[in-house]
PDB file of C-alpha atoms in Angstrom:
ATOM      1  CA  MET C 222      -0.043   0.114  -0.071  1.00 48.00           C
ATOM      2  CA  PRO C 223       1.166   3.481  -0.757  1.00 60.00           C
ATOM      3  CA  THR C 224       2.162   5.502   1.766  1.00 71.00           C
ATOM      4  CA  ARG C 225       0.742   8.949   2.568  1.00 77.00           C
ATOM      5  CA  ARG C 226       2.780  12.150   2.800  1.00 83.00           C
ATOM      6  CA  THR C 227       2.274  15.292   4.580  1.00 85.00           C
ATOM      7  CA  THR C 228       3.257  18.518   3.257  1.00 89.00           C
ATOM      8  CA  MET C 229       5.234  21.016   5.055  1.00 90.00           C
ATOM      9  CA  ARG C 230       7.830  23.648   4.764  1.00 93.00           C
ATOM     10  CA  SER C 231      11.455  23.765   6.523  1.00 91.00           C
ATOM     11  CA  ARG C 232      12.687  26.953   8.365  1.00 92.00           C
ATOM     12  CA  THR C 233      14.406  27.757   5.026  1.00 92.00           C
ATOM     13  CA  GLY C 234      11.239  27.746   2.905  1.00 91.00           C
ATOM     14  CA  THR C 235      11.896  24.514   1.181  1.00 92.00           C
ATOM     15  CA  LYS C 236       8.601  22.311   0.646  1.00 93.00           C
ATOM     16  CA  LEU C 237       8.949  19.140   2.073  1.00 92.00           C
ATOM     17  CA  TYR C 238       7.197  15.584   2.220  1.00 90.00           C
ATOM     18  CA  ALA C 239       7.040  14.010   5.841  1.00 89.00           C
ATOM     19  CA  VAL C 240       6.382  10.338   5.480  1.00 88.00           C
ATOM     20  CA  ARG C 241       4.666   9.094   8.918  1.00 87.00           C
ATOM     21  CA  ASP C 242       4.384   5.494  10.454  1.00 86.00           C
ATOM     22  CA  ALA C 243       1.363   3.773  11.963  1.00 84.00           C
ATOM     23  CA  SER C 244       2.410   5.466  15.473  1.00 86.00           C
ATOM     24  CA  GLY C 245       2.342   8.963  13.577  1.00 83.00           C
ATOM     25  CA  GLN C 246       5.854   9.443  14.267  1.00 87.00           C
ATOM     26  CA  PHE C 247       8.104  10.810  11.247  1.00 86.00           C
ATOM     27  CA  LYS C 248       9.726   7.927   9.358  1.00 88.00           C
ATOM     28  CA  ASP C 249      10.812   9.576   6.415  1.00 87.00           C
ATOM     29  CA  ILE C 250      11.429  13.412   5.378  1.00 89.00           C
ATOM     30  CA  GLN C 251      11.861  14.070   1.951  1.00 90.00           C
ATOM     31  CA  THR C 252      12.182  17.292  -0.427  1.00 91.00           C
ATOM     32  CA  TYR C 253       9.029  18.101  -2.635  1.00 90.00           C
ATOM     33  CA  LYS C 254      11.512  18.649  -5.381  1.00 92.00           C
ATOM     34  CA  ARG C 255      13.086  15.181  -5.412  1.00 91.00           C
ATOM     35  CA  ALA C 256      10.062  12.925  -4.100  1.00 89.00           C
ATOM     36  CA  HIS C 257       7.833  14.998  -7.110  1.00 88.00           C
ATOM     37  CA  ALA C 258      10.486  14.144  -9.770  1.00 91.00           C
ATOM     38  CA  ALA C 259      10.912  10.597  -8.425  1.00 88.00           C
ATOM     39  CA  ASP C 260       6.949  10.135  -8.830  1.00 87.00           C
ATOM     40  CA  LEU C 261       6.974  11.409 -12.323  1.00 89.00           C
ATOM     41  CA  ARG C 262       9.572   9.001 -13.059  1.00 91.00           C
ATOM     42  CA  HIS C 263       7.686   6.109 -12.222  1.00 89.00           C
ATOM     43  CA  LYS C 264       4.164   5.023 -14.124  1.00 88.00           C
ATOM     44  CA  SER C 265       1.348   3.394 -12.074  1.00 87.00           C
ATOM     45  CA  LYS C 266      -0.147   0.084 -13.364  1.00 85.00           C
ATOM     46  CA  ALA C 267      -3.056   2.086 -14.761  1.00 84.00           C
ATOM     47  CA  GLU C 268      -1.350   4.141 -16.642  1.00 84.00           C
ATOM     48  CA  VAL C 269       0.734   1.684 -18.452  1.00 82.00           C
ATOM     49  CA  GLU C 270      -2.047  -0.139 -19.381  1.00 78.00           C
ATOM     50  CA  ALA C 271      -3.826   3.113 -20.651  1.00 79.00           C
ATOM     51  CA  ALA C 272      -0.726   3.857 -22.553  1.00 79.00           C
ATOM     52  CA  ARG C 273      -0.814   0.227 -24.225  1.00 77.00           C
ATOM     53  CA  GLY C 274      -2.568  -0.186 -27.658  1.00 78.00           C
ATOM     54  CA  PRO C 275      -5.278  -2.471 -28.316  1.00 77.00           C
ATOM     55  CA  MET C 276      -3.299  -4.926 -30.498  1.00 79.00           C
ATOM     56  CA  GLU C 277      -0.054  -5.280 -27.302  1.00 80.00           C
ATOM     57  CA  LYS C 278      -2.748  -5.894 -24.842  1.00 78.00           C
ATOM     58  CA  LYS C 279      -4.020  -9.032 -27.219  1.00 82.00           C
ATOM     59  CA  VAL C 280      -0.473 -10.098 -27.880  1.00 84.00           C
ATOM     60  CA  ARG C 281       0.686  -9.992 -24.015  1.00 83.00           C
ATOM     61  CA  LYS C 282      -2.767 -11.826 -22.929  1.00 85.00           C
ATOM     62  CA  ALA C 283      -2.059 -14.569 -25.863  1.00 88.00           C
ATOM     63  CA  ALA C 284       1.791 -14.736 -24.732  1.00 89.00           C
ATOM     64  CA  GLY C 285       0.346 -15.179 -21.100  1.00 88.00           C
ATOM     65  CA  ASP C 286      -2.072 -17.728 -22.193  1.00 89.00           C
ATOM     66  CA  ALA C 287       0.888 -19.751 -23.810  1.00 89.00           C
ATOM     67  CA  VAL C 288       2.923 -19.837 -21.203  1.00 89.00           C
ATOM     68  CA  LYS C 289       0.257 -21.018 -18.450  1.00 89.00           C
ATOM     69  CA  SER C 290      -0.475 -24.195 -21.134  1.00 88.00           C
ATOM     70  CA  VAL C 291       3.085 -24.910 -21.470  1.00 87.00           C
ATOM     71  CA  LYS C 292       3.587 -25.093 -17.703  1.00 86.00           C
ATOM     72  CA  ARG C 293       0.470 -27.227 -17.453  1.00 84.00           C
ATOM     73  CA  SER C 294       1.413 -29.642 -19.954  1.00 83.00           C
ATOM     74  CA  VAL C 295       4.890 -29.703 -18.644  1.00 85.00           C
ATOM     75  CA  LYS C 296       3.716 -30.491 -15.000  1.00 82.00           C
ATOM     76  CA  GLY C 297       1.530 -33.105 -16.388  1.00 83.00           C
ATOM     77  CA  ALA C 298       4.801 -34.736 -18.595  1.00 85.00           C
ATOM     78  CA  VAL C 299       6.653 -34.507 -15.285  1.00 85.00           C
ATOM     79  CA  ALA C 300       4.135 -36.255 -13.245  1.00 85.00           C
ATOM     80  CA  ALA C 301       3.894 -38.881 -16.192  1.00 86.00           C
ATOM     81  CA  VAL C 302       7.489 -39.686 -15.961  1.00 87.00           C
ATOM     82  CA  GLU C 303       7.945 -39.959 -12.116  1.00 87.00           C
ATOM     83  CA  ARG C 304       4.690 -42.653 -12.175  1.00 88.00           C
ATOM     84  CA  ALA C 305       6.573 -44.591 -14.983  1.00 87.00           C
ATOM     85  CA  ALA C 306       9.567 -44.558 -12.871  1.00 87.00           C
ATOM     86  CA  LYS C 307       7.891 -45.564  -9.473  1.00 86.00           C
ATOM     87  CA  ARG C 308       6.341 -48.467 -11.795  1.00 86.00           C
ATOM     88  CA  ALA C 309       9.665 -49.685 -13.168  1.00 85.00           C
ATOM     89  CA  VAL C 310      11.522 -49.576  -9.791  1.00 82.00           C
ATOM     90  CA  LYS C 311       8.546 -51.752  -8.125  1.00 80.00           C
ATOM     91  CA  GLN C 312       8.859 -54.090 -11.146  1.00 79.00           C
ATOM     92  CA  VAL C 313      12.605 -54.592 -10.576  1.00 77.00           C
ATOM     93  CA  ALA C 314      12.313 -54.556  -6.933  1.00 73.00           C
ATOM     94  CA  GLY C 315       9.832 -57.927  -7.361  1.00 69.00           C
ATOM     95  CA  ARG C 316      12.032 -59.667  -9.677  1.00 62.00           C
ATOM     96  CA  GLN C 317      15.480 -59.142  -7.556  1.00 58.00           C
ATOM     97  CA  PRO C 318      16.881 -62.592  -6.315  1.00 62.00           C
ATOM     98  CA  PRO C 319      17.115 -62.936  -2.742  1.00 61.00           C
ATOM     99  CA  LYS C 320      20.132 -61.335  -1.052  1.00 65.00           C
ATOM    100  CA  LYS C 321      23.336 -63.215  -1.122  1.00 64.00           C
ATOM    101  CA  THR C 322      24.376 -64.379   2.543  1.00 58.00           C
ATOM    102  CA  THR C 323      27.821 -63.182   3.840  1.00 63.00           C
ATOM    103  CA  PRO C 324      30.145 -65.597   4.617  1.00 62.00           C
ATOM    104  CA  LYS C 325      29.684 -65.459   8.125  1.00 66.00           C
ATOM    105  CA  GLN C 326      26.197 -66.044   8.065  1.00 67.00           C
ATOM    106  CA  ALA C 327      26.637 -68.815   5.822  1.00 64.00           C
ATOM    107  CA  VAL C 328      29.081 -70.311   8.571  1.00 62.00           C
ATOM    108  CA  LYS C 329      26.453 -69.936  11.026  1.00 68.00           C
ATOM    109  CA  LYS C 330      23.966 -71.584   9.527  1.00 67.00           C
ATOM    110  CA  THR C 331      25.964 -74.583   8.471  1.00 67.00           C
ATOM    111  CA  ALA C 332      27.266 -74.793  11.946  1.00 64.00           C
ATOM    112  CA  LYS C 333      23.591 -74.680  13.214  1.00 66.00           C
ATOM    113  CA  LYS C 334      22.872 -77.631  10.677  1.00 65.00           C
ATOM    114  CA  THR C 335      25.857 -79.735  11.698  1.00 64.00           C
ATOM    115  CA  ALA C 336      25.229 -79.315  15.433  1.00 61.00           C
ATOM    116  CA  GLY C 337      21.501 -80.498  14.964  1.00 62.00           C
ATOM    117  CA  LYS C 338      22.640 -83.610  12.947  1.00 61.00           C
ATOM    118  CA  THR C 339      25.153 -84.569  15.498  1.00 60.00           C
ATOM    119  CA  ALA C 340      22.685 -83.850  18.299  1.00 56.00           C
ATOM    120  CA  ARG C 341      20.109 -86.401  16.715  1.00 59.00           C
ATOM    121  CA  LYS C 342      22.875 -89.343  16.237  1.00 58.00           C
ATOM    122  CA  VAL C 343      24.367 -88.987  19.799  1.00 55.00           C
ATOM    123  CA  THR C 344      20.870 -89.543  21.219  1.00 58.00           C
ATOM    124  CA  PRO C 345      19.915 -93.053  21.182  1.00 58.00           C
ATOM    125  CA  LYS C 346      16.633 -94.038  20.380  1.00 59.00           C
ATOM    126  CA  PRO C 347      14.140 -95.299  23.393  1.00 59.00           C
ATOM    127  CA  THR C 348      13.853 -99.031  22.039  1.00 59.00           C
ATOM    128  CA  ALA C 349      17.866 -99.110  22.039  1.00 53.00           C
ATOM    129  CA  LYS C 350      18.201 -98.383  25.674  1.00 54.00           C
ATOM    130  CA  LYS C 351      16.721-101.610  27.158  1.00 55.00           C
ATOM    131  CA  PRO C 352      19.213-103.984  25.229  1.00 55.00           C
ATOM    132  CA  VAL C 353      22.204-101.845  26.472  1.00 52.00           C
ATOM    133  CA  LYS C 354      21.235-101.499  29.960  1.00 54.00           C
ATOM    134  CA  LYS C 355      20.706-105.430  29.892  1.00 54.00           C
ATOM    135  CA  SER C 356      24.184-106.187  28.467  1.00 52.00           C
ATOM    136  CA  VAL C 357      25.663-103.972  31.043  1.00 51.00           C
ATOM    137  CA  ARG C 358      24.222-105.498  33.812  1.00 54.00           C
ATOM    138  CA  LYS C 359      25.035-108.895  32.515  1.00 55.00           C
ATOM    139  CA  THR C 360      28.791-107.777  31.759  1.00 56.00           C
ATOM    140  CA  THR C 361      29.316-106.324  35.284  1.00 58.00           C
ATOM    141  CA  ALA C 362      27.550-109.265  36.987  1.00 57.00           C
ATOM    142  CA  LYS C 363      29.735-111.771  35.210  1.00 61.00           C
ATOM    143  CA  SER C 364      32.900-109.566  36.051  1.00 67.00           C
ATOM    144  CA  ALA C 365      31.512-109.833  39.576  1.00 66.00           C
ATOM    145  CA  GLY C 366      31.290-113.296  39.770  1.00 66.00           C
ATOM    146  CA  LYS C 367      35.027-113.855  37.883  1.00 69.00           C
ATOM    147  CA  ARG C 368      36.441-111.475  40.765  1.00 70.00           C
ATOM    148  CA  LEU C 369      34.636-113.755  43.613  1.00 69.00           C
ATOM    149  CA  ALA C 370      36.064-116.856  41.706  1.00 71.00           C
ATOM    150  CA  LYS C 371      39.434-115.953  41.718  1.00 72.00           C
ATOM    151  CA  LYS C 372      39.799-114.822  45.165  1.00 69.00           C
ATOM    152  CA  ALA C 373      38.068-117.919  46.072  1.00 71.00           C
ATOM    153  CA  SER C 374      41.122-119.595  44.296  1.00 71.00           C
ATOM    154  CA  LYS C 375      43.829-117.845  45.539  1.00 68.00           C
ATOM    155  CA  THR C 376      42.677-118.533  49.035  1.00 62.00           C
TER     156      THR C 376
END
């Protein structure tokens, strides 16, 4: 919004423009001669449009419309390219083979597998336990009987 200026005169009689802020304090003081010359150098929007001819107005409107349509089509093209790129990424991501395991992970997996197999081999089946126990009992009984026989023969 343009600022309003109050006219006044200095002690020497020079005409001044005083620009005030919202609270009423002087914000800027300009000499009328310089401020008026600056005002004349600048033209308002209404003056500029009034000075234009009818043909220039049509050309400017057509140029503005062309710029708007190009911007719209470029936005649409950019959006289409982004959508195509996202689709391509999804397709490629779906077809990738599983991740390759690092050597450490592979070693851990094989160690777990072999540990599981050896644990299965070490633990005997429930049916195999009974004959083992009987044979152990028989051998211990035989060895105990032999010991007693040896002691008896020595005495």
